[in-house]
Structure formats: structure tokens, C-alpha cells
Amino acid sequence: VLRRTLRSAARLLRPRTAASEALAPLGSMAMADATFGRYDRLSFVSRRPVRAGLGGEHRSRRRAPSTDFVDYRPYHPGDDFRRIDWNVYGRLGSLQVKLTEGRERLDLTLVLDCSASMAWGEPDRLTFAARVLAALAYVGLARYDAVQVVCLGQERGATLLGPLRGRVRFPDVVALLSSVRGDGEVDLSTRLTQSLPGVSNQSLVVLVSDLLAPSGVEHGLDALKRDGADVVVIHVVSNAEANPNLAGDIEMVDAETDEVLEVGLSVEALERYRQRYQEWLRQQETVCAGRGLRYVRVNSDGSIDSAILNDLRHAGVLR
Amino acid sequence: VTILAPLALIALIIVPLIYLIHLLFGSRKRLRVPAVFLWANLPPAPSARRKRRWPPLTLLLLLQLVAAILGALALARPATPADPPRHLALVLDASASMQATDVAPTRFDAARARGLERVASLRDGEMVSVVRSGTTASLLTSGAPQQGRQALATAKPGAGPGTLRDALALASAQVAATPDLRGEIVVLTDGASPPLEPLGVLAAPVEVVPVGGGSDNQAVTALQVRIEPSGREQVAYVEVSNYADQPAQVTVRTLADDAPLDERAVRLAPRGQTRVSVPLPADARRVTSRLLGRDALSLDRAPASTTCCSFRARPRACAARSRPFRSRV
């Protein structure tokens, strides 16, 4: 109890977080454009028809008056005369109506896991995840999507921002992400079922997390699935976690629960751990695939460009 | 070595506490990991089978133990008696008896040499005070050892009785003026002074260093002329004293107006005295009496003179008693 109290006090007294230092330069739009400007042409790919309202830049499955020509179809009584293509009638002698495609906004919810395990590593994964989330928010805001940012922590609960539209709101996103810190134990399953208001079957939910929960995250993902949301799970991993360089007798302290586990590490035990870790990664991928969710694994030791332009594009989250 | 604050040794309990902390927490490296469930139930290493092991004697543990021990000992304030600097107060007996030659060249010079030896044993930063015990007690110097050496070198013996009591009081006052120095009073004397009156508590212990003594010493201690009741005759009474511890026989010669008048042998008991009466001529105007032979104190062989009227001769200073002694005053 004393240890937890001291850790909580230390967390409260900590003046700045690594995430705040990493994201502080993005507070101005000029810097944000300079940093994320190369993501201007990217947009999210949703498996659901988007219906957050007209005015976005996502192709809609609905046929709506616009300048974006899609196809012709024969005229039926009741159709608007103004949509008859008279040039076709003059050439073919039949009445054809021009079909156009509406452009709609995407309802985008970006969820950041702010548990203490995310703040582990050097550099810590939370900073990397916050920068990835900022880049995704930039992409969404640049496409006039309705962007909602949710940070899941222990002490501060779920912090919500949005929906926001337009790049001018990007500094708000940076301000929120600059304040995040690794925050104790977060039960992702419970939080995902409770803290995501407004998620519908038209939403695209992007979860950025390390998925480290002893009880798993299946229930939370099932809840999102029940809402009909299109879910993308971005799994943040690190090399130090996959290939630890440890030996001897060690007291392992859980970053979230402060649970202590005494282990004596031999070569055999380390090899066994690596196998177990790879099995666990495959299990997370299977959990997502089994629910029809898109799963992307990004390495926090890599660059943001690599995560956005390679991992997420190859996974079909962005195009 | 003495411990000034022995209760502070309780702080040594920190030493086993440090070892206990290393035993409980120091044997294993603590490491924060994102989640421990991935590390559970791994095949244990052979070294991990025992939960508690004696902590290895690492440099860190050793330094912590040494620091704790030294800290506790420092709190106990260990001290050595020789640590504080000294203030040496030398009382130099400058009475007439110190001119006795039974110690070459004189007792006073021997006392001066003893004093110089004591001053030579002082270290830098220590003090010396030299008090001369003549007819009056006087402070010759008080300061560095070099000043003490100069004062001893220039000191001269007196021709009268010593005032050892006043000299001791003066030396004690000098020592009391420097409470941060360890005081020490050394009296360089032949011990030929009368018993001292009580002085009270002095500021430092006193060591008496005897110089000379133990030789034959007799003297004419009084010469008195009385007129017979008839008014026609007068008689000289010569008082002869023996300050030696053994019997002595001396020859007393009496002169009247520088003309030999009487010469007789006198037997003296140890530390005894006797009176010799010598009838004088009626017209004698000056009487002189002296002892013949050699004496340790040359002054004792000087003639005692008086005019033919009643007077008490100036008592000669006595020579030293033969047994040396050390005492606290």
C-alpha cells in the first residue's frame, strides 16, 4: 500500500511527461503541417458506409447530388429532368440519367491506452503511441472527418475530446495528448465497453494499445463489435519486450499492478519467455482476426513514418 | 582512548540493519516490466531455488557498513588524553639557598637546566609561564616555549628568602587563564623553604622537582649583644643552627672591633641549634661572628656583624634539607 501511495504521489508530482515533450512542438499548426504534411493525401479506409454527414471527403455508398459522376441509368418516370444527359439522348436516342456519388464524413474514434505498461521502455511506448495517434488525428482532421479522441487511464478515467472537424482543431488534439501519462492499471475490456459514447455501426474505431491485460481484451473488442463499429487495433510492441537482455535472479514488478514475481532467469527460461511472447502476439492477432477486426502491429523502436506509411497502409487502414 | 559519548554507540545498530536490508531486498535485482503474467511459471534457474540467500559482500555493502561503523564511532566522540595542548607553569625558586654549590655549578643553574628540559618537551602551540620565586613572586614570561627559554636563560637567583606560596598562586592564576589548555605546574626548588600555608585548590596539579640538598649546612642565625645589668659588661650571644640531618661540629670565631676575641668548637645536633655567649670588652663597639670551614652555601660563611647595641641579626637563609620530596600543595 505504501509503495502504491508513493508511486501515485510521484506520478502527481511529475511535472512533465515524455509525451508532452515529444508533442509540444506540434502545438502550432505550422509545425504540425511541417511534421505531418506528408500525410495530407492519406485517408482512412472504412469497411462500413460512412454516414457522419455530407461535406466530407469519403466516397459514400449513397447516390447524392454532386459533381462526382459515377454512372448512367435509364430514365424512370419521376426522375429529375435536370439529371438527364441530353448529349447521350442526342447520340443514342434514349433517356439516360447521370448518377453522382456523395462525399461524406467519417465518424472516427481514436482510442489511446494510457496504462502504466504503455509508459514502459526507452523511449516509452506511450510517447510513440501518442505520436501515432496525433498523426492519425491529423489525417482524419485533414479529411474533415469527425474525429473523437479518447484516452483511457486509471486515475483520470476516460478523457474524451471531440468530435472535432478540420485541421484547425489539431492543436486541441496535441494539447490533450501532451497531457497523457502512464496511469496505473487499465482494464481495457471494461473501459472499451463503458467509455466510448457515440460509437455506432458507422464508426471507425482505432485502438492504440499494448493489449497487455492478464484477462485479455476480448470482451472489450466484442462490445465494439456488437456496436457494429469498424475496429482497427494498432498493437504497439517494443524490441526490449520481445528480446529482453536479462539474466540472474530478478524481482519482476508489474508496471500496472505492482505485483512482484521473483524469477531466476536462465538461458532456457529466456528462450521459453520469447516463445511465450511470440505465442501471445499470435494470439492477439487471432483474437482480432476472429472478430473481423483489422490488426496492425507497430514497433515503438521504429519511426512514425514507418508506422503510418508502411504498417498502416499495408494493412489497409490508410490509403 | 576514551569515549566521551558512549550512548552514541547505540547507533551501531544501523550496521545489522543495513545487512538485514541487503538480505531482504538486496539479493535480487528489481525490474519493472510491462506485465508479469508473461514471466510466470518459467523454468527456474538453479540459483533461484532458495528464496533468501546471504547477500554477497559487494563493494557497496562493504562501504555502507564501514560508513555506518565510522559514523557511529564518530558520534561516540573518541578522544586521547594526550590530545589537548599543555600550559606548563614553571616556578623557579630564586631564594638565596639556590646559590648553594652542592650541585655544580649552583642549585639555581641546575634548576634552570631542569626547566629548560621541561620547556624543550613542549610542542608548537603549547604555552609556558615562568614564575620567579624571589623575595617577591614575579611573572617572567607567559607565552610560546621560545619565550620561556629566554626567560629561564636570563633569570637570576636572589639573596633572600623565597615566597613559594605567592609564586604558586601566581602560576595557578596563569594556568587558569587558559582553560582550553591542560595545565601543569612544576616547582623547581631545593626545598629549603618553611612549610607552606594552605593555598586552596590550584588550577593544575603541581610537581615538585628537587634540586640539590642533602649537604652539610650550618649557619650563624642570630647575633645579639646584651649589656649586663651592672652596665659595665656586655655579652655577645651567637645562635648557630644546623640544617643538616646529621650532627655537626663547627668552629665559631668571634671578633671584637676586628680583633680576634674568641674561637670555640660547637657540637650541633641534627637540625638543632645552640647559643654561644661570648663576653665582650666593655669598650668594644662592633662584634663580628662567623663559622670557620667550608659550607655548601657560601653565604653561610659570611660574617655576621652587629654594633654593640641590642639588635637581631639578619637570619641567614638555610641550606636545603637533604631528603627530596614530591607533594601537592
XYZ file of C-alpha atoms in Angstrom:
648
model
C 0.000 0.000 0.000
C 2.829 2.351 0.890
C 4.595 1.622 -2.356
C 1.473 2.342 -4.354
C 0.864 5.552 -2.433
C 4.402 6.712 -3.068
C 4.131 5.861 -6.739
C 0.873 7.779 -7.019
C 2.422 10.782 -5.307
C 5.409 10.596 -7.596
C 3.136 10.468 -10.611
C 1.241 13.523 -9.439
C 4.399 15.458 -8.689
C 5.962 14.623 -12.018
C 5.917 17.946 -13.837
C 6.174 16.885 -17.448
C 5.735 13.674 -19.321
C 7.787 12.305 -22.136
C 4.733 12.544 -24.342
C 4.338 16.221 -23.583
C 7.946 16.902 -24.516
C 7.602 14.911 -27.724
C 4.344 16.531 -28.774
C 4.963 20.066 -27.591
C 6.499 21.173 -30.933
C 3.270 20.162 -32.700
C 1.241 22.735 -30.791
C 1.403 25.199 -33.658
C -0.212 24.427 -36.973
C 2.905 25.434 -38.849
C 4.927 22.812 -37.058
C 2.139 20.284 -37.377
C 1.969 20.842 -41.131
C 5.715 20.604 -41.390
C 5.736 17.341 -39.471
C 2.619 15.620 -40.762
C 2.170 17.447 -44.067
C 3.280 14.415 -45.995
C 0.204 12.589 -44.695
C -2.140 15.078 -46.437
C -3.037 12.684 -49.199
C -3.826 9.817 -46.872
C -7.333 8.940 -45.801
C -8.878 6.266 -43.690
C -10.371 3.232 -45.313
C -13.605 2.186 -43.689
C -15.325 -1.085 -44.294
C -18.642 0.472 -43.394
C -20.641 3.048 -45.333
C -19.837 6.340 -43.778
C -22.728 8.428 -42.616
C -21.456 11.182 -40.403
C -22.930 13.762 -42.767
C -22.213 15.260 -46.087
C -19.288 17.514 -46.665
C -16.523 15.063 -46.032
C -14.135 13.581 -48.495
C -15.085 9.932 -48.206
C -16.981 8.269 -51.010
C -20.475 7.436 -49.978
C -22.495 4.449 -50.989
C -25.463 6.737 -51.219
C -26.160 8.420 -54.517
C -26.387 12.089 -53.820
C -26.273 15.211 -55.978
C -22.701 16.148 -56.550
C -20.274 16.790 -59.323
C -18.657 13.357 -58.964
C -20.020 11.316 -61.893
C -20.400 7.595 -61.281
C -22.664 6.008 -63.923
C -25.757 6.245 -66.121
C -29.008 4.501 -65.754
C -32.161 4.609 -67.816
C -34.673 7.271 -67.013
C -37.691 6.283 -64.986
C -40.730 8.369 -64.523
C -40.305 10.588 -61.537
C -36.612 11.203 -62.037
C -35.406 14.736 -62.026
C -35.344 16.068 -65.575
C -32.264 18.096 -64.714
C -30.231 14.942 -64.345
C -30.987 13.633 -67.846
C -27.902 13.733 -70.011
C -29.209 15.278 -73.212
C -25.969 14.693 -75.075
C -26.451 10.966 -74.665
C -30.082 11.291 -75.784
C -28.928 13.145 -78.915
C -26.368 10.463 -79.670
C -28.263 7.304 -78.666
C -31.905 8.411 -78.711
C -32.599 7.055 -75.197
C -33.029 8.983 -71.970
C -30.174 8.326 -69.536
C -29.895 9.811 -66.084
C -26.435 10.755 -64.667
C -25.641 9.163 -61.348
C -23.343 11.051 -58.963
C -21.689 9.986 -55.720
C -21.940 11.802 -52.442
C -18.920 12.703 -50.302
C -19.433 12.057 -46.633
C -17.571 12.420 -43.406
C -16.122 9.528 -41.463
C -17.016 9.100 -37.850
C -13.532 8.389 -36.460
C -12.842 7.461 -32.854
C -9.188 7.246 -31.809
C -8.628 5.400 -28.534
C -5.286 5.579 -26.680
C -4.435 3.117 -23.932
C -2.768 5.186 -21.184
C -1.993 2.359 -18.798
C 1.309 2.257 -16.940
C 2.539 -0.590 -19.098
C 2.372 1.753 -22.080
C 4.830 4.066 -20.362
C 7.428 1.315 -20.200
C 10.540 1.152 -22.320
C 13.103 3.588 -23.551
C 11.762 5.515 -25.392
C 8.461 4.701 -23.773
C 5.701 3.257 -25.870
C 3.139 5.782 -24.720
C 5.067 8.621 -26.348
C 5.296 6.672 -29.563
C 1.612 5.740 -29.412
C 0.633 9.354 -28.740
C 2.571 10.488 -31.792
C 0.939 7.797 -33.914
C -2.451 8.873 -32.622
C -1.645 12.511 -33.362
C -0.704 11.576 -36.921
C -3.953 9.646 -37.366
C -5.926 12.565 -35.954
C -4.158 14.853 -38.391
C -5.133 12.595 -41.284
C -8.734 12.487 -40.113
C -8.987 16.225 -39.499
C -7.401 16.958 -42.872
C -10.187 14.884 -44.477
C -12.884 16.680 -42.482
C -13.733 13.538 -40.606
C -15.476 13.760 -37.251
C -12.558 12.923 -35.027
C -13.048 11.916 -31.410
C -10.039 11.209 -29.180
C -10.393 9.052 -26.097
C -7.574 8.481 -23.580
C -8.115 5.564 -21.219
C -6.295 5.938 -17.893
C -6.778 4.708 -14.345
C -6.939 7.822 -12.206
C -8.439 10.219 -14.692
C -10.734 7.640 -16.248
C -11.583 8.239 -19.873
C -10.709 11.639 -21.271
C -12.745 12.492 -24.327
C -12.163 15.194 -26.896
C -14.357 15.886 -29.869
C -15.865 15.289 -32.248
C -13.549 17.732 -33.993
C -13.527 18.712 -37.617
C -10.879 20.442 -39.676
C -7.173 20.806 -39.234
C -7.616 23.957 -37.203
C -8.647 21.725 -34.311
C -5.416 19.777 -34.428
C -3.767 21.837 -31.625
C -6.596 20.692 -29.343
C -5.658 17.117 -30.050
C -1.990 17.875 -29.366
C -2.885 19.558 -26.101
C -4.791 16.513 -24.951
C -2.133 14.047 -25.985
C 0.575 16.147 -24.362
C -1.079 15.669 -21.015
C -1.286 11.890 -21.086
C 0.870 9.820 -18.791
C 1.161 6.174 -17.884
C -1.588 5.895 -15.382
C -1.781 2.720 -13.339
C -3.847 -0.303 -14.213
C -6.381 -0.010 -17.043
C -8.865 -2.799 -17.670
C -9.240 -2.397 -21.387
C -12.190 -4.754 -21.658
C -14.246 -2.799 -19.161
C -13.191 0.591 -20.395
C -13.919 -0.189 -24.030
C -17.460 -1.176 -23.153
C -18.083 1.870 -20.973
C -16.115 4.779 -22.273
C -16.869 5.058 -25.946
C -20.065 7.033 -26.310
C -21.426 7.664 -29.744
C -19.846 4.646 -31.341
C -22.199 3.178 -33.920
C -22.065 0.824 -36.784
C -20.909 3.747 -38.898
C -17.860 4.466 -36.777
C -14.282 3.637 -37.382
C -12.642 2.920 -34.057
C -8.833 2.849 -33.893
C -7.444 1.411 -30.699
C -3.749 2.051 -29.964
C -2.622 -0.214 -27.153
C -0.088 -2.761 -25.990
C -3.001 -5.140 -25.269
C -1.275 -6.196 -22.041
C -4.086 -7.345 -19.826
C -3.965 -10.615 -17.934
C -7.648 -11.162 -18.570
C -7.353 -10.233 -22.229
C -9.164 -7.593 -24.255
C -11.648 -9.895 -25.941
C -14.676 -8.615 -24.055
C -13.965 -5.018 -24.961
C -13.436 -5.889 -28.592
C -16.651 -7.908 -28.551
C -18.505 -4.886 -27.213
C -17.217 -2.745 -30.062
C -18.101 -5.476 -32.471
C -21.633 -5.577 -31.107
C -21.938 -1.863 -31.742
C -21.118 -2.627 -35.348
C -18.100 -0.361 -35.419
C -15.288 -0.911 -37.832
C -12.399 -1.547 -35.425
C -8.702 -1.258 -36.098
C -6.345 -2.492 -33.395
C -2.871 -0.990 -33.528
C -0.705 -3.132 -31.307
C 2.374 -1.300 -30.021
C 5.281 -3.576 -29.240
C 8.947 -2.965 -28.493
C 12.185 -4.828 -29.046
C 13.092 -4.758 -25.362
C 9.885 -6.585 -24.571
C 10.328 -9.162 -27.304
C 14.007 -9.846 -26.690
C 14.919 -8.876 -23.148
C 18.571 -8.955 -22.238
C 18.306 -10.212 -18.679
C 19.994 -12.801 -16.501
C 20.154 -13.913 -12.900
C 17.692 -13.552 -10.079
C 15.265 -10.755 -10.722
C 12.222 -9.407 -8.944
C 9.810 -8.557 -11.717
C 7.441 -5.754 -10.737
C 4.310 -5.317 -12.777
C 4.166 -1.768 -14.100
C 0.395 -1.607 -13.676
C -0.416 -3.688 -10.622
C 2.926 -3.583 -8.752
C 2.648 -7.324 -8.410
C 6.050 -8.833 -7.682
C 7.229 -12.027 -9.298
C 10.604 -13.491 -8.414
C 12.218 -15.323 -11.265
C 15.606 -16.850 -11.817
C 16.449 -16.333 -15.440
C 18.480 -18.904 -17.238
C 19.062 -19.202 -20.960
C 16.358 -21.803 -21.074
C 13.896 -19.567 -19.228
C 14.601 -16.645 -21.536
C 14.059 -18.798 -24.595
C 10.836 -20.014 -23.080
C 9.752 -16.435 -22.491
C 10.468 -15.461 -26.107
C 8.415 -18.366 -27.336
C 5.611 -17.446 -24.995
C 5.704 -13.841 -26.146
C 5.503 -14.817 -29.798
C 2.610 -17.120 -28.991
C 0.893 -14.273 -27.190
C 1.369 -11.971 -30.207
C -0.128 -14.572 -32.487
C -2.982 -14.987 -30.048
C -3.779 -11.280 -30.150
C -3.734 -11.348 -33.919
C -6.036 -14.354 -33.909
C -8.420 -12.706 -31.477
C -8.759 -9.707 -33.776
C -8.980 -11.720 -36.959
C -11.607 -13.982 -35.452
C -13.801 -10.964 -34.804
C -13.264 -9.431 -38.191
C -11.116 -6.639 -36.778
C -8.099 -5.256 -38.507
C -4.885 -5.836 -36.556
C -1.732 -3.874 -37.161
C 1.448 -4.373 -35.179
C 3.814 -1.417 -34.948
C 7.205 -1.292 -33.268
C 7.835 1.592 -30.929
C 11.536 1.416 -31.719
C 10.761 2.374 -35.305
C 9.747 5.718 -36.729
C 6.323 7.299 -37.027
C 6.706 7.414 -40.800
C 7.324 3.699 -40.850
C 4.204 3.054 -38.797
C 1.949 5.371 -40.844
C 3.271 4.971 -44.353
C 4.218 1.310 -44.195
C 2.413 -0.616 -41.485
C -0.959 1.106 -41.589
C -1.054 1.496 -45.364
C -0.083 -2.110 -45.968
C -2.766 -3.197 -43.519
C -5.344 -1.217 -45.487
C -6.155 1.178 -42.680
C -4.931 4.153 -44.677
C -4.635 4.679 -48.377
C 41.419 6.252 24.044
C 38.324 7.279 25.926
C 34.738 7.519 24.651
C 33.142 10.833 25.558
C 29.597 9.901 24.432
C 29.222 6.151 24.928
C 25.439 6.292 24.429
C 26.043 7.155 20.814
C 27.354 3.633 20.299
C 23.696 2.644 20.109
C 23.931 3.907 16.547
C 25.936 0.782 15.756
C 22.584 -0.964 15.460
C 22.491 0.523 11.965
C 25.154 -1.969 10.901
C 22.997 -5.111 11.277
C 20.052 -3.160 9.874
C 21.981 -2.445 6.692
C 22.872 -6.104 6.424
C 19.240 -7.051 7.028
C 18.077 -4.705 4.296
C 20.556 -6.261 1.901
C 19.377 -9.693 2.975
C 15.729 -8.888 2.381
C 15.911 -6.704 -0.673
C 19.449 -6.581 -1.944
C 19.965 -10.086 -3.214
C 17.714 -9.670 -6.203
C 17.632 -7.030 -8.852
C 14.273 -5.292 -9.118
C 12.997 -4.618 -12.585
C 9.750 -3.113 -13.774
C 8.186 -4.962 -16.628
C 5.027 -4.160 -18.595
C 3.295 -7.292 -17.345
C 4.398 -10.151 -15.147
C 1.921 -12.702 -16.430
C 4.186 -13.358 -19.399
C 7.009 -14.239 -16.995
C 5.046 -16.570 -14.756
C 5.874 -20.261 -14.451
C 9.121 -20.126 -16.332
C 11.593 -22.943 -15.622
C 13.534 -21.727 -12.574
C 17.242 -21.191 -12.641
C 19.233 -23.188 -10.061
C 20.152 -20.024 -8.171
C 16.534 -19.092 -7.642
C 15.511 -22.119 -5.655
C 16.183 -20.561 -2.297
C 14.137 -17.514 -1.616
C 16.544 -15.884 0.856
C 20.257 -16.028 0.447
C 23.069 -14.337 2.297
C 23.852 -11.149 0.447
C 27.200 -11.203 -1.317
C 29.875 -8.984 0.161
C 29.806 -6.386 -2.552
C 31.768 -3.159 -2.550
C 28.559 -1.240 -1.994
C 27.628 -3.295 1.058
C 31.158 -3.023 2.411
C 31.231 0.745 2.008
C 27.853 1.107 3.645
C 28.914 -0.997 6.631
C 32.202 0.877 7.034
C 30.437 4.233 6.758
C 27.881 3.210 9.369
C 30.577 1.987 11.779
C 32.705 5.087 11.359
C 29.678 7.328 11.733
C 28.630 5.634 14.950
C 32.162 5.825 16.334
C 32.378 9.478 15.408
C 29.144 10.158 17.260
C 30.676 8.477 20.326
C 33.431 11.127 20.295
C 36.584 9.090 20.948
C 39.458 11.094 22.417
C 43.002 10.507 23.579
C 44.237 12.121 26.845
C 47.353 13.499 25.185
C 45.358 15.351 22.686
C 44.874 18.777 24.370
C 47.898 21.094 24.333
C 49.643 21.858 27.588
C 50.294 25.005 29.569
C 53.424 24.495 31.619
C 53.910 26.853 34.557
C 57.456 26.735 35.886
C 58.029 28.092 39.396
C 61.718 28.822 39.727
C 62.905 29.077 43.303
C 65.188 32.117 43.422
C 65.853 32.141 47.169
C 69.356 32.572 48.473
C 69.730 28.890 49.208
C 69.546 28.201 45.495
C 73.088 29.584 45.217
C 74.406 26.548 47.051
C 77.119 24.786 45.147
C 76.456 21.248 46.235
C 75.157 20.816 42.693
C 77.527 22.074 40.042
C 77.668 24.857 39.297
C 74.826 26.006 41.557
C 71.403 24.792 42.508
C 69.873 27.667 40.620
C 71.683 26.748 37.414
C 70.664 23.107 37.865
C 67.066 24.214 38.338
C 67.346 26.360 35.217
C 68.617 23.330 33.274
C 65.703 21.216 34.509
C 63.323 23.950 33.478
C 64.859 24.158 30.011
C 64.407 20.404 29.664
C 60.742 20.731 30.501
C 60.308 23.583 28.057
C 62.049 21.566 25.354
C 59.388 18.883 25.682
C 56.638 21.328 24.683
C 55.199 21.242 21.186
C 54.249 24.096 18.943
C 51.059 25.713 20.113
C 51.667 24.898 23.745
C 52.370 27.569 26.368
C 54.869 28.113 29.135
C 54.804 30.557 32.038
C 57.883 31.187 34.169
C 57.358 32.493 37.689
C 60.344 33.575 39.753
C 60.025 32.962 43.462
C 62.363 35.526 44.981
C 61.603 37.887 47.816
C 58.507 38.598 45.779
C 56.789 36.390 43.214
C 57.094 37.753 39.694
C 55.991 36.527 36.312
C 58.975 36.459 33.978
C 57.068 35.462 30.862
C 53.959 33.699 29.618
C 53.777 32.599 26.025
C 55.430 30.370 23.496
C 58.169 27.897 24.520
C 60.792 30.133 22.909
C 59.872 32.958 25.280
C 60.092 30.550 28.189
C 63.599 29.538 27.180
C 64.702 33.173 27.014
C 63.155 33.938 30.408
C 64.915 30.978 32.029
C 68.217 31.935 30.448
C 68.076 35.460 31.854
C 66.710 34.594 35.309
C 68.987 35.336 38.252
C 68.985 33.976 41.817
C 68.091 36.176 44.746
C 69.744 36.737 48.095
C 66.706 36.494 50.308
C 64.016 34.031 51.240
C 61.623 32.674 48.642
C 57.911 33.322 48.502
C 56.862 29.976 47.164
C 53.270 30.364 48.233
C 52.772 33.551 46.249
C 54.622 32.062 43.300
C 52.319 29.033 43.258
C 49.256 31.251 43.408
C 50.589 33.309 40.512
C 51.353 30.202 38.460
C 47.894 28.820 39.175
C 46.302 32.062 38.008
C 48.281 31.878 34.770
C 47.129 28.315 34.129
C 43.540 29.175 34.965
C 43.591 31.895 32.318
C 43.876 29.242 29.588
C 41.112 26.740 30.332
C 41.398 25.077 26.934
C 44.978 24.022 27.703
C 45.927 21.219 30.018
C 47.666 22.906 32.923
C 50.754 21.653 34.675
C 52.716 23.400 37.427
C 56.314 22.401 38.034
C 58.206 23.780 41.041
C 61.973 23.798 40.714
C 63.269 24.212 44.259
C 65.765 22.943 46.748
C 63.008 22.528 49.300
C 64.656 24.846 51.790
C 61.592 26.875 52.436
C 59.413 26.759 55.524
C 56.234 24.685 55.344
C 53.623 26.371 53.168
C 50.350 27.609 54.472
C 47.286 26.096 52.859
C 46.739 27.509 49.366
C 43.361 26.106 48.473
C 42.615 24.433 45.192
C 45.045 25.233 42.411
C 44.201 25.231 38.727
C 46.537 22.362 37.869
C 48.444 19.577 39.593
C 51.811 20.505 40.978
C 55.015 18.595 40.530
C 57.964 19.494 42.717
C 61.357 18.834 41.203
C 64.038 18.893 43.906
C 67.369 20.419 43.079
C 70.393 19.695 45.316
C 70.164 19.371 49.087
C 71.457 16.806 51.482
C 74.809 18.531 52.222
C 76.194 19.940 55.472
C 74.776 23.304 56.189
C 75.262 25.287 59.308
C 74.956 28.974 59.841
C 75.043 31.766 62.353
C 71.390 32.566 62.521
C 71.449 35.250 65.201
C 73.930 37.581 66.861
C 72.853 39.675 69.758
C 74.726 41.879 72.230
C 73.322 42.463 75.636
C 74.563 44.745 78.356
C 74.839 43.291 81.815
C 72.626 44.828 84.426
C 75.685 46.282 86.050
C 76.210 48.364 82.924
C 79.906 47.561 82.781
C 79.994 44.413 80.760
C 78.369 43.302 77.609
C 77.931 39.774 76.244
C 77.500 38.613 72.664
C 75.079 35.761 72.106
C 75.700 33.824 68.918
C 72.975 31.458 67.694
C 74.288 28.623 65.498
C 71.877 26.344 63.619
C 72.438 23.008 61.919
C 70.172 22.362 58.923
C 71.663 19.001 58.133
C 70.130 15.680 59.042
C 73.247 14.566 60.819
C 75.158 16.023 63.790
C 77.844 18.516 63.012
C 80.715 20.261 64.731
C 81.631 23.758 63.715
C 84.063 26.354 64.923
C 82.661 29.740 65.830
C 85.067 32.662 65.685
C 84.101 35.946 67.292
C 85.889 39.223 66.698
C 85.533 42.465 68.555
C 86.365 45.535 66.531
C 88.045 43.187 64.025
C 90.347 41.761 66.657
C 90.070 38.066 67.428
C 88.240 37.596 70.632
C 87.037 34.044 70.881
C 87.111 30.818 68.915
C 85.407 27.655 70.085
C 84.099 24.392 68.728
C 80.400 23.811 68.950
C 78.651 20.454 68.554
C 75.284 20.638 66.929
C 72.506 18.073 66.932
C 70.754 17.215 63.660
C 68.513 20.133 62.771
C 69.349 21.624 66.070
C 70.694 24.918 67.212
C 72.663 26.198 70.118
C 73.670 29.523 71.599
C 77.156 30.603 72.436
C 77.748 33.513 74.804
C 80.971 35.478 74.443
C 81.854 38.146 76.983
C 82.915 41.355 75.304
C 85.230 44.034 76.383
C 83.415 46.997 77.759
C 84.780 49.278 75.062
C 84.011 47.009 72.183
C 81.964 48.817 69.597
C 81.471 46.219 66.884
C 81.169 42.471 67.122
C 81.569 40.017 64.274
C 80.926 36.303 64.381
C 81.411 33.679 61.730
C 81.742 29.946 61.222
C 85.011 28.541 60.030
C 85.338 25.833 57.447
C 83.501 25.168 54.175
C 79.732 25.215 53.700
C 77.506 24.307 50.806
C 76.117 27.801 50.906
C 78.930 30.320 50.819
C 76.671 32.938 52.273
C 76.574 30.924 55.460
C 80.274 31.537 55.890
C 79.924 35.263 55.625
C 80.460 37.020 58.957
C 77.510 38.281 60.939
C 78.185 41.636 62.461
C 76.476 43.916 64.867
C 77.247 47.029 66.840
C 77.224 46.878 70.481
C 73.672 47.720 70.939
C 70.838 45.267 71.018
C 69.786 44.066 67.652
C 68.674 40.914 65.957
C 70.985 39.720 63.247
C 69.576 39.163 59.809
C 68.874 35.483 59.641
C 70.786 33.648 57.089
C 68.882 31.563 54.682
C 69.177 27.986 55.457
C 70.523 25.392 53.144
C 68.402 22.646 51.749
C 67.050 19.759 53.607
C 68.619 16.590 52.477
C 65.563 14.485 51.562
C 63.900 15.242 48.271
C 60.146 15.131 48.177
C 57.218 15.431 45.835
C 53.944 16.718 47.039
C 50.819 18.551 46.108
C 50.419 21.930 47.712
